[in-house]
Coordinates of C-alpha atoms in Angstrom, one line a residue:
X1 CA 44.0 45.2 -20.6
X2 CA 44.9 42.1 -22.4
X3 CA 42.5 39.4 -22.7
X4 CA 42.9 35.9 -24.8
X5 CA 41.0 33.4 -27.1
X6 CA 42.5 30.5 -28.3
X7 CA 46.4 31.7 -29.5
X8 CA 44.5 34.8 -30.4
X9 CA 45.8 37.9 -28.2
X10 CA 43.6 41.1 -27.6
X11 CA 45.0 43.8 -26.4
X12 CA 42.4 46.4 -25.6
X13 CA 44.1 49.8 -25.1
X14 CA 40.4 51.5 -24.3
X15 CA 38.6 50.3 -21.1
X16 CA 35.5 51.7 -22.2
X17 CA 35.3 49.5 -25.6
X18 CA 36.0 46.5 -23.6
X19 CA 32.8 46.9 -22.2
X20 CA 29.2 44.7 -23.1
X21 CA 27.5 46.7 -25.6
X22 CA 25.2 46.1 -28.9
X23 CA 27.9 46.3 -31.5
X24 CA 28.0 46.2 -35.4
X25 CA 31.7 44.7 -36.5
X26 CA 32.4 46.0 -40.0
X27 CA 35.7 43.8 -41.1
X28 CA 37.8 45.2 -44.5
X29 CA 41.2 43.4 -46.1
X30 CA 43.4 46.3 -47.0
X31 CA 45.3 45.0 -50.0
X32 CA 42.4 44.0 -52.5
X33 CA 42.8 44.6 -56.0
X34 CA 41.4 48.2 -56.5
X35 CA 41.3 49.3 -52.7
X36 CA 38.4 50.3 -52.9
X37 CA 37.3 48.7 -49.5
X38 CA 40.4 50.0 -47.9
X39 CA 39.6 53.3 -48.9
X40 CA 36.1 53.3 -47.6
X41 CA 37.2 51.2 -44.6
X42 CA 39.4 54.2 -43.3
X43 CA 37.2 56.2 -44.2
X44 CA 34.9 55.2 -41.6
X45 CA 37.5 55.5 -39.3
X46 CA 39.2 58.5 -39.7
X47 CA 41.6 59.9 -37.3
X48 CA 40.8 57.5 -34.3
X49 CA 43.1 55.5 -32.5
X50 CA 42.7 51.7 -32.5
X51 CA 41.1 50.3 -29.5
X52 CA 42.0 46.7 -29.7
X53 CA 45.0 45.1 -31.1
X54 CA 45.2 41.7 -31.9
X55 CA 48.2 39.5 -32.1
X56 CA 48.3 35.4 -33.6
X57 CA 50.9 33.4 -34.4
X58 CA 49.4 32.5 -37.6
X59 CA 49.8 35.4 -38.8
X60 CA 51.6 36.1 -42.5
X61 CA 54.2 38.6 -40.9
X62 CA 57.7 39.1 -42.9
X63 CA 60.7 38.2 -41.0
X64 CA 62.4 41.4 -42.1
X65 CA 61.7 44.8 -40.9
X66 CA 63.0 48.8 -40.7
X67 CA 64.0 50.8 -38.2
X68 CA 62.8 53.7 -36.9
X69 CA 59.4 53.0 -36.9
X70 CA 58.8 49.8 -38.0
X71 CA 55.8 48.3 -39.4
X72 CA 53.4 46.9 -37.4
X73 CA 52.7 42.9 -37.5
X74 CA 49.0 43.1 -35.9
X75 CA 45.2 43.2 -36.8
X76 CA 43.7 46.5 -35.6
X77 CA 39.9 47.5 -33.7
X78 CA 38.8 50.7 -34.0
X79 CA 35.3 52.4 -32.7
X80 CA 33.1 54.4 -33.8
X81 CA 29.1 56.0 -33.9
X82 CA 26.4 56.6 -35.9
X83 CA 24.1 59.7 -35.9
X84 CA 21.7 57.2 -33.5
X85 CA 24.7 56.9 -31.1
X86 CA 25.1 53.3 -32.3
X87 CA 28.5 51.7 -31.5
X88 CA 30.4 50.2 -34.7
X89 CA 33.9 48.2 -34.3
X90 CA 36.0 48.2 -37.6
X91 CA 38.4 45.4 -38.2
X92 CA 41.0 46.4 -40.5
X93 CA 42.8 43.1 -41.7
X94 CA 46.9 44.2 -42.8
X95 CA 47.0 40.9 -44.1
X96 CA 45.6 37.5 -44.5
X97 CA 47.0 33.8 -45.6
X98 CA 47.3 34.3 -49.9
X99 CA 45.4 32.6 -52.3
X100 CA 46.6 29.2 -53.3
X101 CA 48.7 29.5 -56.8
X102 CA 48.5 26.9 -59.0
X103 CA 50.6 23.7 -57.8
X104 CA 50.1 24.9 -54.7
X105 CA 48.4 23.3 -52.0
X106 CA 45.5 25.2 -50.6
X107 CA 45.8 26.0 -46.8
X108 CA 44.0 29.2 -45.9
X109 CA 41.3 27.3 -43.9
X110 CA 43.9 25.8 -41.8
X111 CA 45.5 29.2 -41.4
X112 CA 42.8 31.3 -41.4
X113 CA 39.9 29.2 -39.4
X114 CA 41.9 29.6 -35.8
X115 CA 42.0 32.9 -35.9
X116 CA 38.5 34.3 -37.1
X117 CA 37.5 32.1 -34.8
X118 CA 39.1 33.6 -32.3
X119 CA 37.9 37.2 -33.0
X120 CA 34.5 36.3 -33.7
X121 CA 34.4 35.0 -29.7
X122 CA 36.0 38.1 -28.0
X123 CA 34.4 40.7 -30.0
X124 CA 30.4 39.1 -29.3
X125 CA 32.0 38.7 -26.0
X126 CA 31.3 42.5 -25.8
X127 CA 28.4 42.9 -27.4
X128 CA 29.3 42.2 -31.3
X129 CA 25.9 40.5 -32.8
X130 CA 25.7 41.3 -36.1
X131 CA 28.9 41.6 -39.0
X132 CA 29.6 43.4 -41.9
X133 CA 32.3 41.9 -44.5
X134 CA 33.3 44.7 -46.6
X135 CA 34.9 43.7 -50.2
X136 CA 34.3 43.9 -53.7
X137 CA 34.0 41.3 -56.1
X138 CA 37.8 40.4 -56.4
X139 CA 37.8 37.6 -59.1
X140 CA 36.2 39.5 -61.5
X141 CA 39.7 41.1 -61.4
X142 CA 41.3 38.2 -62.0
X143 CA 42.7 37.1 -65.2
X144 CA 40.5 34.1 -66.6
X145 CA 37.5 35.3 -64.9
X146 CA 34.7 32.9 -66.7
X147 CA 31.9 35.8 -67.1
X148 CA 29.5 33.7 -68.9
X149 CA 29.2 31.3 -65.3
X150 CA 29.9 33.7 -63.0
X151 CA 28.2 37.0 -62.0
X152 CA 30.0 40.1 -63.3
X153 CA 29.3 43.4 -61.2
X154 CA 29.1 46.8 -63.0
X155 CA 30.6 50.1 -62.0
X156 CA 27.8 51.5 -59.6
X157 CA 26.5 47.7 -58.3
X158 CA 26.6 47.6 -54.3
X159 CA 25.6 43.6 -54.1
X160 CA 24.3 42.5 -50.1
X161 CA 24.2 39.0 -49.3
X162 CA 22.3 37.7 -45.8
X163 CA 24.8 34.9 -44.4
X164 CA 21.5 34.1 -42.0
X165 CA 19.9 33.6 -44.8
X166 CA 22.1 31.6 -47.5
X167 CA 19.2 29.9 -49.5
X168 CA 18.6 33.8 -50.4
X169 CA 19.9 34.8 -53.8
X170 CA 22.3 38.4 -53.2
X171 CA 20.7 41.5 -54.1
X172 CA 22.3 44.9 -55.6
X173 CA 20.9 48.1 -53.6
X174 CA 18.8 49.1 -56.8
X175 CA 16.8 45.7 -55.9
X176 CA 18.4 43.8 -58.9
X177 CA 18.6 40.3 -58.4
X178 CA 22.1 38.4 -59.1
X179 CA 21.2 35.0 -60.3
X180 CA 24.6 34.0 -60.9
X181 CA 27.2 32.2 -58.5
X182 CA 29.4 34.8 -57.7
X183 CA 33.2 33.5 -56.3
X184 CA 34.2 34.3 -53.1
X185 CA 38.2 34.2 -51.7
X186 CA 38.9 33.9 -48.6
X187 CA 38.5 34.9 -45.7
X188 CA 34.9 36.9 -46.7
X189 CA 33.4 33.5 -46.6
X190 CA 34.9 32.3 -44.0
X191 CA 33.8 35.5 -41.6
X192 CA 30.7 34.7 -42.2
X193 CA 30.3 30.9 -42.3
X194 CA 32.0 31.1 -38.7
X195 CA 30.0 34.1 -37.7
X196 CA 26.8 32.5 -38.0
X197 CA 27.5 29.6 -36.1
X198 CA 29.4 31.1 -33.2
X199 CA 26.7 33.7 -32.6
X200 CA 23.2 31.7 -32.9
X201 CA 21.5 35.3 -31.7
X202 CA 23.2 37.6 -34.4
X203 CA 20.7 40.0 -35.8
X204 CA 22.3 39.9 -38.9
X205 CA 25.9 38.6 -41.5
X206 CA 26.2 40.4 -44.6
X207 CA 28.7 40.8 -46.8
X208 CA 28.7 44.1 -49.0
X209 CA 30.6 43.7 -52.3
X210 CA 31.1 46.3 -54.9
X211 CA 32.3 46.6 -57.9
X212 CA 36.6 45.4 -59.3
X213 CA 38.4 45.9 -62.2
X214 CA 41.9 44.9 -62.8
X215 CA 43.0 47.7 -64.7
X216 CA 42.3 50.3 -62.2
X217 CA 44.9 50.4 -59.7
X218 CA 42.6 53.1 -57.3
X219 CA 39.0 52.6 -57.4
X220 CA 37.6 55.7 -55.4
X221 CA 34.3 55.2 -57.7
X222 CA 33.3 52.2 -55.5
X223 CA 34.5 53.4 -52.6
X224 CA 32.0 56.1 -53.0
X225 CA 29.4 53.1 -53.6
X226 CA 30.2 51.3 -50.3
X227 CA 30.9 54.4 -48.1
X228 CA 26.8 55.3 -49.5
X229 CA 25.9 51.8 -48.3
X230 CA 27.0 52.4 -44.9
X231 CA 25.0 56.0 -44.9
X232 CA 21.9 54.9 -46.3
X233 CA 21.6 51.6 -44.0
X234 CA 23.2 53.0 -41.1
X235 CA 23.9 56.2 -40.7
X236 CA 27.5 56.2 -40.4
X237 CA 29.1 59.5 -41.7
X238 CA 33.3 59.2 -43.3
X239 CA 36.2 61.8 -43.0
X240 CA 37.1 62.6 -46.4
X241 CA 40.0 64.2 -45.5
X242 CA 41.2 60.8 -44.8
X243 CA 40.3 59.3 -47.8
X244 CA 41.9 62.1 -49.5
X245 CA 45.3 61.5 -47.6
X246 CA 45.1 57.8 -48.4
X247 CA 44.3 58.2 -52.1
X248 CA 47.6 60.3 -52.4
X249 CA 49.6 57.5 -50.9
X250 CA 48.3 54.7 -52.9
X251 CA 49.2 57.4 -56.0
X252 CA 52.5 57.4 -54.7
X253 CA 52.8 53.7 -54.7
X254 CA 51.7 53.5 -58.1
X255 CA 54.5 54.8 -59.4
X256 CA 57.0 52.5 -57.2
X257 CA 58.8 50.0 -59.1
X258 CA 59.9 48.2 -56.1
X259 CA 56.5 48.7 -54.0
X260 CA 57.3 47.9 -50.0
X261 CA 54.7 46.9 -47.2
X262 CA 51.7 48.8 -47.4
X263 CA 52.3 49.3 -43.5
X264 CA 55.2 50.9 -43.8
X265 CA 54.2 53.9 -46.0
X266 CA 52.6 56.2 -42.4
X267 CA 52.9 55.9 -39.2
X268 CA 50.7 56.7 -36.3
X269 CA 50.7 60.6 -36.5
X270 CA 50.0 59.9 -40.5
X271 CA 46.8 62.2 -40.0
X272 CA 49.4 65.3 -38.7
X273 CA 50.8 65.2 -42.2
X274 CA 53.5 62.9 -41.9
X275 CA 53.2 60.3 -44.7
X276 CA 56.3 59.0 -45.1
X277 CA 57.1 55.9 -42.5
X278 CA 53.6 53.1 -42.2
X279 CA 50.3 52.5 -42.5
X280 CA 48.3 52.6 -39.1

């Protein structure tokens, strides 16, 4: 079934999660510094299958490609349930418009507005009414970071922030309070900017961010921090074998000196123990 918002393209390749039903969306940007949300963001899904694809022409997609199996230029949806029976959606972003560089002009809202948008109508169009944006605190891992003005996460913080709510200072799990600005790239903003004023009856927007550091090229530490997050608020259990498999890749890529798509490192039977075509 394909259904459309916008230029936005959704194609749903399961019936059943196409239907109206009380959904969490957890979103996650696969190439952060660290991956750390990537890790925990498979890690929630596993082995399952997407169950949405999404297609845009905005999208940042190379012009070149490999064949056989060649790397896919789409956003993916997958499902899953808590221990309540609780339906979940996953958005795993491949990629997203990059940060302006300096001389640069900045576009991402231009780029990046039309189609969060578009995927914040169809998914509460079945059932999405509440989001969670998935990150950690990326320009603390940039070079220049201004720590004295800016909040600076430590190793175990897990910081919430209530998009319904933005008066609301952000809060670490432990209850600590951050009283200082902390800088946000796009598009974790932007999710939930648009979120909250596309779905007036959401029952909640937060964005969870953990932990970054630029000299760590694998951060399973926070991983560990968000994938707790998601157990102790709602019950949703990860495959570790999966983050296991994915941690041995991103090793692997490490040590590349000419380091290729992410998405083309698996492909779709990567679970089997085939690791050596793209990501799914």
């Amino acid at each position: 079934m394909i259904t459309t918002q916008g230029d936005t393209d959704f194609v749903w390749h399961d019936e059943s999660a196409n239907n109206a039903e009380k959904t969490t969306l957890i979103v996650f940007q696969q190439n952060e510094v660290g991956f750390a949300s990537f890790i925990a963001g498979m890690g929630l899904i596993g082995s399952a299958d997407p169950v949405c694809k999404i297609y845009n022409k905005l999208f940042q997609v190379p012009s070149y490609n490999t064949i056989p199996e060649p790397t896919f230029p789409e956003w993916r949806v997958y499902e899953a349930r808590n221990d309540r029976g609780e339906r979940f959606f996953i958005l795993r972003m491949t990629h997203t418009y990059p940060l302006p560089t300096a001389g640069s002009g900045d576009h991402a809202w231009l780029y990046t507005y039309p189609i969060v948008r578009d995927v914040i109508k169809e998914l509460s169009r079945v059932g999405v009414d509440e989001l969670v944006y998935l990150t950690t605190n990326q320009m603390q891992a940039a070079v220049g970071y201004e720590g004295n003005a800016y909040a600076t996460l430590h190793p175990k913080d897990v910081v919430v922030f209530d998009f319904c709510l933005p008066e609301d200072e952000p809060m670490t799990m432990s209850g600590k309070i951050i009283s200082k600005d902390l800088v946000m790239p796009q598009p974790s903003w932007m999710f939930g900017e648009i979120f909250t004023n596309y779905v007036p009856e959401a029952v909640g927007c937060w964005i969870v961010i953990g932990y970054a550091n630029r000299e760590m090229f694998i951060d399973t530490q926070t991983a560990g921090q968000l994938l707790h997050y998601f157990d102790h608020t709602y019950g949703l259990s990860h495959d570790t074998e999966t983050m296991d498999k994915i941690v041995l890749l991103l090793e692997d890529l490490e040590q590349l000196t000419d380091i290729p798509t992410m998405d083309r490192l698996m492909n779709d039977t990567w679970y089997e123990g085939d690791f050596s075509s793209e990501w799914v």
